mmCIF file of C-alpha atoms in Angstrom:
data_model
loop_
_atom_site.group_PDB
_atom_site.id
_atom_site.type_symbol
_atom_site.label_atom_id
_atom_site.label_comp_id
_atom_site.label_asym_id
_atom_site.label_seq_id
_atom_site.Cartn_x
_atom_site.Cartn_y
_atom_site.Cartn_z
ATOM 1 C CA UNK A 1 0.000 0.000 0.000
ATOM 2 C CA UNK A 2 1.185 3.458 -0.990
ATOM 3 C CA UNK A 3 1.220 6.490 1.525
ATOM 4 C CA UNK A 4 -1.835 8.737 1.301
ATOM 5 C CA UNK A 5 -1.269 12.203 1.277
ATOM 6 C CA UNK A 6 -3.793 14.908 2.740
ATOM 7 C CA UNK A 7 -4.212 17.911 0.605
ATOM 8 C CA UNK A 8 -6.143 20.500 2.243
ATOM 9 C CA UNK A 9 -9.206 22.802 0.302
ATOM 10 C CA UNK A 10 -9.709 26.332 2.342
ATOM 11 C CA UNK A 11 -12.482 28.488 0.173
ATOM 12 C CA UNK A 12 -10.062 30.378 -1.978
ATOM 13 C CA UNK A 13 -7.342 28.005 -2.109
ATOM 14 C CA UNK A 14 -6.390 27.265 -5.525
ATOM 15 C CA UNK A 15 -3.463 25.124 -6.256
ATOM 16 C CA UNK A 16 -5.151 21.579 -3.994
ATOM 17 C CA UNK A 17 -5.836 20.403 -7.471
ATOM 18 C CA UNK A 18 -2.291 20.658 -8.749
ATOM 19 C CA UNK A 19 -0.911 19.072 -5.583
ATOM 20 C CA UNK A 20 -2.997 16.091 -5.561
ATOM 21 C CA UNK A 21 -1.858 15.296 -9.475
ATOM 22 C CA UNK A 22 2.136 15.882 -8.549
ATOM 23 C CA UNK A 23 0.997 13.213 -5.367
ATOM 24 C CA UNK A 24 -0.239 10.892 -7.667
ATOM 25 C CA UNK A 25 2.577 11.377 -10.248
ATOM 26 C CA UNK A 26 5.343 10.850 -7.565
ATOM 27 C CA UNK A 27 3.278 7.244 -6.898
ATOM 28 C CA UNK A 28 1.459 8.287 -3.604
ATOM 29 C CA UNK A 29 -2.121 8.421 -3.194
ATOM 30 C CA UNK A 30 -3.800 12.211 -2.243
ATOM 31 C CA UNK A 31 -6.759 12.416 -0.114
ATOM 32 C CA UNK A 32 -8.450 15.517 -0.683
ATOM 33 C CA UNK A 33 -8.786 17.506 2.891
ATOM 34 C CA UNK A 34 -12.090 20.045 3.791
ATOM 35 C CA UNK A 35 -11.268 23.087 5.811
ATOM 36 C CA UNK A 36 -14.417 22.363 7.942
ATOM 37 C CA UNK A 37 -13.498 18.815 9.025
ATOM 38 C CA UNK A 38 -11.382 18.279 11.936
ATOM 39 C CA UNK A 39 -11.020 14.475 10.602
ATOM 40 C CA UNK A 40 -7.701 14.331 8.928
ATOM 41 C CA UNK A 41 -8.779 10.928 7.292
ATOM 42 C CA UNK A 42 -5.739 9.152 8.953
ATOM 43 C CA UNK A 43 -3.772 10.007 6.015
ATOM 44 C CA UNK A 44 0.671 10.164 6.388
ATOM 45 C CA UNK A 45 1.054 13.514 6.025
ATOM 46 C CA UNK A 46 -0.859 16.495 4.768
ATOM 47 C CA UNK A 47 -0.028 19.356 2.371
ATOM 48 C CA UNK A 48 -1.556 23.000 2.772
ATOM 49 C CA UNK A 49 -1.466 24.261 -0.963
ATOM 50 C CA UNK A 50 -1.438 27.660 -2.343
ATOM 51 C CA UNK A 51 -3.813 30.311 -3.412
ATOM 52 C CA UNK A 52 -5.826 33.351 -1.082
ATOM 53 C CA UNK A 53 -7.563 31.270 1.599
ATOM 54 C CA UNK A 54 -10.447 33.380 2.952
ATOM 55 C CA UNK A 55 -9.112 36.316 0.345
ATOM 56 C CA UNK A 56 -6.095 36.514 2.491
ATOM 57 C CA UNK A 57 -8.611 38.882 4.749
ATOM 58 C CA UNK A 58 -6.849 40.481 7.750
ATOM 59 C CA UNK A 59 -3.898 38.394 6.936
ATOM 60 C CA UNK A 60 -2.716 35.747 4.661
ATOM 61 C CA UNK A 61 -3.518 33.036 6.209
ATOM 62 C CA UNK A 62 -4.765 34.114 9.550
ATOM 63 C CA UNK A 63 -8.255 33.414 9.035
ATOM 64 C CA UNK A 64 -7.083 29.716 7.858
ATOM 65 C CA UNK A 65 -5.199 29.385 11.149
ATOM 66 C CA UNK A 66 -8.404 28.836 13.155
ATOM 67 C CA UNK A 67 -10.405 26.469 11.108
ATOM 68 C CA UNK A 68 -11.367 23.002 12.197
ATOM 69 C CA UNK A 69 -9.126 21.306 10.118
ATOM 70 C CA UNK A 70 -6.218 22.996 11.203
ATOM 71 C CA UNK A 71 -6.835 22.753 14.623
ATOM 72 C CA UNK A 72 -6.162 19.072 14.089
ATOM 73 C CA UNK A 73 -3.084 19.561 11.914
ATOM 74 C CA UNK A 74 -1.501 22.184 14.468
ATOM 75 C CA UNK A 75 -2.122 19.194 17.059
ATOM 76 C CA UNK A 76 -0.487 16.151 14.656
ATOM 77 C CA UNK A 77 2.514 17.833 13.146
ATOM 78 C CA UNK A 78 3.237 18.740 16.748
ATOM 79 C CA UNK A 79 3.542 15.059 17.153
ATOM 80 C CA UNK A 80 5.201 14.486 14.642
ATOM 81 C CA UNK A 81 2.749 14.242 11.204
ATOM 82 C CA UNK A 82 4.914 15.639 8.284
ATOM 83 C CA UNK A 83 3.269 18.813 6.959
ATOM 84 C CA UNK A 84 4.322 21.067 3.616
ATOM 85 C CA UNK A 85 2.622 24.728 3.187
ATOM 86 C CA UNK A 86 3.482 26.110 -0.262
ATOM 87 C CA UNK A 87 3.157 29.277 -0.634
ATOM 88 C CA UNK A 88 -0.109 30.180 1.138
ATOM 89 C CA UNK A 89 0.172 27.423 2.930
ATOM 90 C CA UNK A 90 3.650 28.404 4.245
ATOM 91 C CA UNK A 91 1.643 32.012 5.272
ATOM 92 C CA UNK A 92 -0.931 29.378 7.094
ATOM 93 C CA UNK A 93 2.077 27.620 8.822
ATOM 94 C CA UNK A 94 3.466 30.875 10.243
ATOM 95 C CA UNK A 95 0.164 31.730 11.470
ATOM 96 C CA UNK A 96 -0.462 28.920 13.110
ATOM 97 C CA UNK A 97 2.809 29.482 14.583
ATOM 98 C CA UNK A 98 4.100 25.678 13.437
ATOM 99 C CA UNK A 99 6.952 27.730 11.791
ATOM 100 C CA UNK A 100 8.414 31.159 13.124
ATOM 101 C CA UNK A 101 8.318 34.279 11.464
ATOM 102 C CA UNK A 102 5.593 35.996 9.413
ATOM 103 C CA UNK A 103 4.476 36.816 5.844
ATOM 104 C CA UNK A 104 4.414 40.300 4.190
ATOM 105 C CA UNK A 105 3.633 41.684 1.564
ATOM 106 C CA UNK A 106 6.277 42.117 -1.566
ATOM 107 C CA UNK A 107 8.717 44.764 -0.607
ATOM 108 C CA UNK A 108 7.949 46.232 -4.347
ATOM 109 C CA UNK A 109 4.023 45.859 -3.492
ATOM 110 C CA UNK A 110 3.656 43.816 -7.120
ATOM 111 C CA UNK A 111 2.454 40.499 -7.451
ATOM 112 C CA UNK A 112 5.146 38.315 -8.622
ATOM 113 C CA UNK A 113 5.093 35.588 -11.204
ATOM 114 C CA UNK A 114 8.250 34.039 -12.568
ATOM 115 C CA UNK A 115 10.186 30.612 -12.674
ATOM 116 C CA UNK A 116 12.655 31.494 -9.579
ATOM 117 C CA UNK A 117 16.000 29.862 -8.996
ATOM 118 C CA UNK A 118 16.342 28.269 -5.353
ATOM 119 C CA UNK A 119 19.387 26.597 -3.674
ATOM 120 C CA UNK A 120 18.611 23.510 -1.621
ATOM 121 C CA UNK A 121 20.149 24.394 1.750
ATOM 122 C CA UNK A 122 19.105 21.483 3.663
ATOM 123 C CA UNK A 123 18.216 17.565 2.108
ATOM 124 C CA UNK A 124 17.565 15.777 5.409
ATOM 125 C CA UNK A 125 13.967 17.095 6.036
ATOM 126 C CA UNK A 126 10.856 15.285 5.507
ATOM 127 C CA UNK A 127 9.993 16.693 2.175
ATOM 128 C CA UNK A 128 13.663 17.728 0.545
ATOM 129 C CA UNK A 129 15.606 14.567 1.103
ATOM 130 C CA UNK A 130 15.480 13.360 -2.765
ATOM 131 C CA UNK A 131 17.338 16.477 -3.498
ATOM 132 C CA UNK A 132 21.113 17.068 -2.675
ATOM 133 C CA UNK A 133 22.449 19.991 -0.246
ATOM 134 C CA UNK A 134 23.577 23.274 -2.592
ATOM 135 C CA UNK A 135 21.490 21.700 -5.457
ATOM 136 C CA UNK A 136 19.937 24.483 -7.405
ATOM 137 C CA UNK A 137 16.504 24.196 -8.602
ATOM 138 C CA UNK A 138 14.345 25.999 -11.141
ATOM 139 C CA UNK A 139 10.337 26.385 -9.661
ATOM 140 C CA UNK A 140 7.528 28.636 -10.318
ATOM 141 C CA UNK A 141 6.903 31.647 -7.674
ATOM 142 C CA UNK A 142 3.643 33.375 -7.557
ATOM 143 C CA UNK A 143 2.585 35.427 -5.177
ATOM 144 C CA UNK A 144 1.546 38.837 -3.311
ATOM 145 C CA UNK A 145 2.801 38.706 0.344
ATOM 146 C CA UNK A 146 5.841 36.374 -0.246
ATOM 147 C CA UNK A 147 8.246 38.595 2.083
ATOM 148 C CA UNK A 148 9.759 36.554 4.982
ATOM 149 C CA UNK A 149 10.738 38.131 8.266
ATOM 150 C CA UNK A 150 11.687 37.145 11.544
ATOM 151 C CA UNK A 151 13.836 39.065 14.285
ATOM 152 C CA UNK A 152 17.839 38.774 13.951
ATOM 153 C CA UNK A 153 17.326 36.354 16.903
ATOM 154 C CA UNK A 154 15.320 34.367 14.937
ATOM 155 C CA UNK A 155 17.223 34.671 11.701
ATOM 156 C CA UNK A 156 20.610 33.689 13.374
ATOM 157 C CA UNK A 157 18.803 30.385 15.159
ATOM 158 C CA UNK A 158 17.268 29.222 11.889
ATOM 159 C CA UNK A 159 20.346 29.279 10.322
ATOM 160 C CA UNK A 160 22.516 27.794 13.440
ATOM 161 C CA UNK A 161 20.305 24.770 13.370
ATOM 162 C CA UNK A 162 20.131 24.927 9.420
ATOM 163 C CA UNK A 163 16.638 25.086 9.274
ATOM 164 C CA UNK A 164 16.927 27.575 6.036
ATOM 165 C CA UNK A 165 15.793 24.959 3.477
ATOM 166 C CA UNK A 166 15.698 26.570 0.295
ATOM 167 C CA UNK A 167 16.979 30.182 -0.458
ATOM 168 C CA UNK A 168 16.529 32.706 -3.711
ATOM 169 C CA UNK A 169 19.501 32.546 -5.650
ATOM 170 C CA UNK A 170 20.461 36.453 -6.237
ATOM 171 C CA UNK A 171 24.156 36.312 -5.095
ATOM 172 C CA UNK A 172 27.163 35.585 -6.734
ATOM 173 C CA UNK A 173 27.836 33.636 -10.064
ATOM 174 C CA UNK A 174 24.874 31.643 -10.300
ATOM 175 C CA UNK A 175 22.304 34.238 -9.730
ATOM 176 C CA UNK A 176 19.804 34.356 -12.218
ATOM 177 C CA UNK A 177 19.778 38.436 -11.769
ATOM 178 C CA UNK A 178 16.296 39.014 -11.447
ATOM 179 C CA UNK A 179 17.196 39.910 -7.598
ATOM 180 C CA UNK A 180 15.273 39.048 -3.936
ATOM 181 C CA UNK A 181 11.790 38.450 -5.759
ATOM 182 C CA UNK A 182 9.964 39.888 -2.969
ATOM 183 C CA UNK A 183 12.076 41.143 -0.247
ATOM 184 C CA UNK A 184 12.417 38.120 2.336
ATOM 185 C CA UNK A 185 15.251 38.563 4.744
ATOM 186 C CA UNK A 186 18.690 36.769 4.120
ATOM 187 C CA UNK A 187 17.041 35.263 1.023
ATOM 188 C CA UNK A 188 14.851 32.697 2.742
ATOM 189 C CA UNK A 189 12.254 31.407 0.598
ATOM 190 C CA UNK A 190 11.578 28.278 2.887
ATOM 191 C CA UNK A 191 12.189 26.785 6.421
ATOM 192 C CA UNK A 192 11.541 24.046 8.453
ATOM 193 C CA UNK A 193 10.739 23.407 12.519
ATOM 194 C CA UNK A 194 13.309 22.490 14.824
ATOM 195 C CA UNK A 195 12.358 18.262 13.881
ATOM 196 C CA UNK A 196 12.273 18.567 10.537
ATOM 197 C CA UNK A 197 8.578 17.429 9.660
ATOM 198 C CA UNK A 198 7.360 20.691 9.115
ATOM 199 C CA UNK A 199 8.258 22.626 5.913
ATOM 200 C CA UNK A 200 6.831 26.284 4.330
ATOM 201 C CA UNK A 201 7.806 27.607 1.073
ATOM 202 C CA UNK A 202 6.819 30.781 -1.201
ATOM 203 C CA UNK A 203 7.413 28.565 -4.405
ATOM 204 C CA UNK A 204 5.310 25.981 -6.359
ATOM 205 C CA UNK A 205 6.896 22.818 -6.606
ATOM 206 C CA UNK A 206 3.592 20.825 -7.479
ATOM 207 C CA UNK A 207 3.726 23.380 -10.780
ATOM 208 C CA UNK A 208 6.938 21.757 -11.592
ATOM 209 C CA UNK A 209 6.167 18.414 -11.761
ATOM 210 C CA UNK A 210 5.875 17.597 -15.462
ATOM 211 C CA UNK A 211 8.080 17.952 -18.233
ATOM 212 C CA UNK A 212 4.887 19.688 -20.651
ATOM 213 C CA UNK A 213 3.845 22.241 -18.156
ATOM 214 C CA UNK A 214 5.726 24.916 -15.934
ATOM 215 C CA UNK A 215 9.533 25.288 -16.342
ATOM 216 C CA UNK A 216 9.715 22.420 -18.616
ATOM 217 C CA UNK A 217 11.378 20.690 -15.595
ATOM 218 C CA UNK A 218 10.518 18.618 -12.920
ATOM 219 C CA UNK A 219 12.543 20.131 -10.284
ATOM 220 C CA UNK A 220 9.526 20.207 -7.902
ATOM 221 C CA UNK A 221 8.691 16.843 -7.671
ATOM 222 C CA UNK A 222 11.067 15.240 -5.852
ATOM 223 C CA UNK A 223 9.058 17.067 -2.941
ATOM 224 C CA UNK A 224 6.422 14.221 -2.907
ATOM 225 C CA UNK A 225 9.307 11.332 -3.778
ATOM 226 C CA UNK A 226 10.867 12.421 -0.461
ATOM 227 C CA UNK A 227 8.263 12.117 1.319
ATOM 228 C CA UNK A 228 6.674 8.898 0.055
ATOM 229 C CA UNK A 229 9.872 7.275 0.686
ATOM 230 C CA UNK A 230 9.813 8.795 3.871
ATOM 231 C CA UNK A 231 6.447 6.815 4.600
ATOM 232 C CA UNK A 232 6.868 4.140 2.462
ATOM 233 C CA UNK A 233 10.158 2.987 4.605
ATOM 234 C CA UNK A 234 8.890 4.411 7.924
ATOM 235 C CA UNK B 1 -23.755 49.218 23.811
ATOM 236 C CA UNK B 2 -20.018 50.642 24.068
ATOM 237 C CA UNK B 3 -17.530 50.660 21.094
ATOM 238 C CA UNK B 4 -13.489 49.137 21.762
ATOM 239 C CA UNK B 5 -11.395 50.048 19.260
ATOM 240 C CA UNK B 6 -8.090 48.321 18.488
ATOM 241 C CA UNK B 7 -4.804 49.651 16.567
ATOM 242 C CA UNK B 8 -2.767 47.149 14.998
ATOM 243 C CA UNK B 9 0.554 48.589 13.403
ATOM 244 C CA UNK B 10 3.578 47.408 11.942
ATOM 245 C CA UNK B 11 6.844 47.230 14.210
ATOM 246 C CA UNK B 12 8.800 49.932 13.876
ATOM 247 C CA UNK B 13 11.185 47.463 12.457
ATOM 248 C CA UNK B 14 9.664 46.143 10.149
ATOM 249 C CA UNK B 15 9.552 48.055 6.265
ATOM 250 C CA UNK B 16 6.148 49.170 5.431
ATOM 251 C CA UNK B 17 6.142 49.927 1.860
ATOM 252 C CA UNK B 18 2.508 50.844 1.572
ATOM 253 C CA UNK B 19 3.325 53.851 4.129
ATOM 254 C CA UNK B 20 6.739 54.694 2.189
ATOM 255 C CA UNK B 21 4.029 54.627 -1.294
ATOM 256 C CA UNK B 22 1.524 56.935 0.335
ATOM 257 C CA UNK B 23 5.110 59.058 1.573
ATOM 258 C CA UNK B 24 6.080 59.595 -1.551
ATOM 259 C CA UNK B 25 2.816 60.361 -3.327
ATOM 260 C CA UNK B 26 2.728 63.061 -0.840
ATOM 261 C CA UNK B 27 4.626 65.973 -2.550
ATOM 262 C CA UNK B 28 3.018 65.763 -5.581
ATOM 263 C CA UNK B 29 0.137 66.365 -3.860
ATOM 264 C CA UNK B 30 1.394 69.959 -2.229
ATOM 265 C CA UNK B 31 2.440 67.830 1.156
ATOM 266 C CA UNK B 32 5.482 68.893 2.219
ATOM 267 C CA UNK B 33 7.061 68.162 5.617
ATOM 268 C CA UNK B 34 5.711 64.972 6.328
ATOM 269 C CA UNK B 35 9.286 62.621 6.177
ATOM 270 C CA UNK B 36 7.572 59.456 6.964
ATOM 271 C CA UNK B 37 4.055 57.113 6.807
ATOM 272 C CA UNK B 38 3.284 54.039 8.168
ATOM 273 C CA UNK B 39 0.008 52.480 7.734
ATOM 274 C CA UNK B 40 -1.878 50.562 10.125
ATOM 275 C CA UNK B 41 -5.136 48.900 11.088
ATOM 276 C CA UNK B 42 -8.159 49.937 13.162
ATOM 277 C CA UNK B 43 -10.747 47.629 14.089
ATOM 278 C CA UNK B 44 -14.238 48.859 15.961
ATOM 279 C CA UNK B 45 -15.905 46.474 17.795
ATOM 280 C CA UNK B 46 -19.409 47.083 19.138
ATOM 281 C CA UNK B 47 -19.739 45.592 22.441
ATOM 282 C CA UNK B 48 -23.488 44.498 23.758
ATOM 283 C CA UNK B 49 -23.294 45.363 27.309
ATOM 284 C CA UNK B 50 -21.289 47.181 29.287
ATOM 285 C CA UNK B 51 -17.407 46.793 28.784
ATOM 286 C CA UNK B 52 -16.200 46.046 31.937
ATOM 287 C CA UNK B 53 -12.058 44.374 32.872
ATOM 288 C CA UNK B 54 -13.450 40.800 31.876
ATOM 289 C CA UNK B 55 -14.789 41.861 28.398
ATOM 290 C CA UNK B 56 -11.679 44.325 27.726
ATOM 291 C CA UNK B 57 -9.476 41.447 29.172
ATOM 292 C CA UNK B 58 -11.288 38.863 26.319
ATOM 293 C CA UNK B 59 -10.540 41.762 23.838
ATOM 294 C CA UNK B 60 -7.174 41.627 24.720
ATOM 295 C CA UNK B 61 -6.649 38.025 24.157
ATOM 296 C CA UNK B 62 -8.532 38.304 20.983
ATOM 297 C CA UNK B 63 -6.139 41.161 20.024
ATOM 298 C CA UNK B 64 -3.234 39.216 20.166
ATOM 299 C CA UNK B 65 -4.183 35.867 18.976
ATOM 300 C CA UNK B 66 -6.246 36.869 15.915
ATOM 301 C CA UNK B 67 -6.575 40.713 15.316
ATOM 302 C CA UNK B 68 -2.817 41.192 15.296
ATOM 303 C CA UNK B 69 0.252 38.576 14.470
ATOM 304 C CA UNK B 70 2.669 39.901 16.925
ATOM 305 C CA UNK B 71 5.355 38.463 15.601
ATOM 306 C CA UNK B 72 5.468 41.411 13.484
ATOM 307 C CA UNK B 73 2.589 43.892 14.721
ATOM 308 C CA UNK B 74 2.132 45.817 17.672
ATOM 309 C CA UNK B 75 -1.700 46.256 19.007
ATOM 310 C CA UNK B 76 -3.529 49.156 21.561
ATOM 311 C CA UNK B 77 -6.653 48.235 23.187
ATOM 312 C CA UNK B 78 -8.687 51.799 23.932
ATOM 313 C CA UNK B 79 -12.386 52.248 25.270
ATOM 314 C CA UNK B 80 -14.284 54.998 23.013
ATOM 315 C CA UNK B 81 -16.460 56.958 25.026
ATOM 316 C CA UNK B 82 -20.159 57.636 23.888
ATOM 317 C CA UNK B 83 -19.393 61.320 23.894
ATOM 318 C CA UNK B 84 -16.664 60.339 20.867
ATOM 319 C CA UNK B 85 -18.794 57.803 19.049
ATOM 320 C CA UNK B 86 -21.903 60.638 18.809
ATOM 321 C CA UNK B 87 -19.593 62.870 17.770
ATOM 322 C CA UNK B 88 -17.654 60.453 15.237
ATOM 323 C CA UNK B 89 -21.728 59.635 13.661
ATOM 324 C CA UNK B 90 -21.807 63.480 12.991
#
């Protein structure tokens, strides 16, 4: 039996249906989640996809925070359950305080939409460890408030414990000099919690999942390999 | 019925560039002297009943678990009187 993975619908999320294809394409089987139901389905691990949950009202993914569903994943990926937020679900995560920091709107107040170089700056999560550390990957990034902070405090422990997981490639040789796409401090464009289960990220890697549509590459997919060899050998 | 109104605004640390926008719109339209913005949030909440320290003290919590993320946002929790909302319906 495959792993089933969780993929959760808020009203206004848009990208659930994407997610649950690049499940099924990595082999795993995706469960499709309802904001309103506290019942997670038993499934392995859940993914909170993109889009403007509750029209990103008072704050991207504030309103999301308190709905029954998440009130069940705050509880499991506490103990343990793997969890991925893309994009607005990375806004969710920091809302729900599952990852630190906050969201904020695009230091150049645009909406952004371009295939964005990351580096891979940590492999052993639950979610990254088909990819290699300092691999360089070409995903889709969409978004509004896609600015990362966090206090210096903060900044300096995430990167102590190497919990940076992916960053925006705008330094040095291999920058692809379109710049910080949205302002995020040091770069960050994902993290993870102190064990590793947990993962947020502004980019789409269930758009990058097929070799017809996206980037032309599948650099996003081994998300959902990772983890369904994470469950599969568990 | 009594009206609580809370601020939410950004940390001083952290950029705001929707106030920096409305900053710089500002000379063009004959403001002068005005060197910085920073744009915030106001919620008014219409209490039934009076607002005594339990109900300001729920407000509170309510302030800084949902109104305002304060991992970036600082919040004020202020009683209007009924003198200032007559005078705000004017």
């Amino acid at each position: 039996m495959t792993a089933r993975i969780g993929v959760v619908t808020f009203p206004g999320s848009l990208d659930d249906r994407d997610t649950q294809r690049a499940i099924r394409l990595a082999g795993a089987e995706p469960v499709a989640l309802w904001h309103k139901d506290k019942d997670l389905k038993q499934v392995d691990a859940v993914v909170l996809p993109g889009g403007f949950s509750y029209g990103d009202y008072l704050r991207a993914g504030a309103i999301s925070r308190f709905s029954p569903v998440m009130g069940s994943v705050i509880e499991q990926a506490k103990a343990g359950l793997p969890v991925l937020g893309i994009c607005n679900g990375f806004q969710v995560l920091t809302e729900a305080h599952l990852l630190p920091g906050a969201m904020l709107g695009n230091d150049h107040l645009h909406f952004i939409c371009r295939d964005q170089k990351l580096r891979v700056e940590n492999a052993s999560t639950a979610w990254t460890s088909d990819y290699s550390e300092g691999q360089e990957i070409f995903i889709p990034l969409k978004n509004m408030d896609g600015r990362y902070v966090a206090d210096e405090y903060t900044l300096d422990k995430l990167e102590a414990e190497g919990r940076v997981v992916f960053r925006y490639v705008v330094r040095g040789e291999a920058a692809d000099g379109c710049g910080n796409p949205n302002g995020s401090l040091r770069d960050i464009a994902g993290i993870t919690n102190e064990a590793g289960n947990v993962v947020g990220l502004m980019p789409h890697p269930e758009h990058a999942t097929e070799p017809l549509i996206g980037t032309g590459r599948t650099d996003g997919l081994p998300f959902f390999t990772s983890i369904l060899k994470k469950l599969v050998t568990a | 019925m009594a009206r609580v109104v809370v601020d939410v605004m950004l940390k001083p640390e952290i950029l705001d560039p929707q106030g920096q926008a409305v900053q710089r719109a500002l000379p063009r339209l004959g403001f002068e002297g005005i060197s910085d913005v920073r744009q915030g949030k106001r919620f008014e909440l219409e209490v039934d009943g009076p607002v005594d320290e339990a109900v300001l003290a729920r407000i509170h919590d309510l302030a800084e678990s949902f109104l305002a993320n304060t991992v970036i946002e600082d919040f004020t929790v202020k009683v209007e009187s009924d003198d200032v909302v007559a005078g705000a319906a004017k």
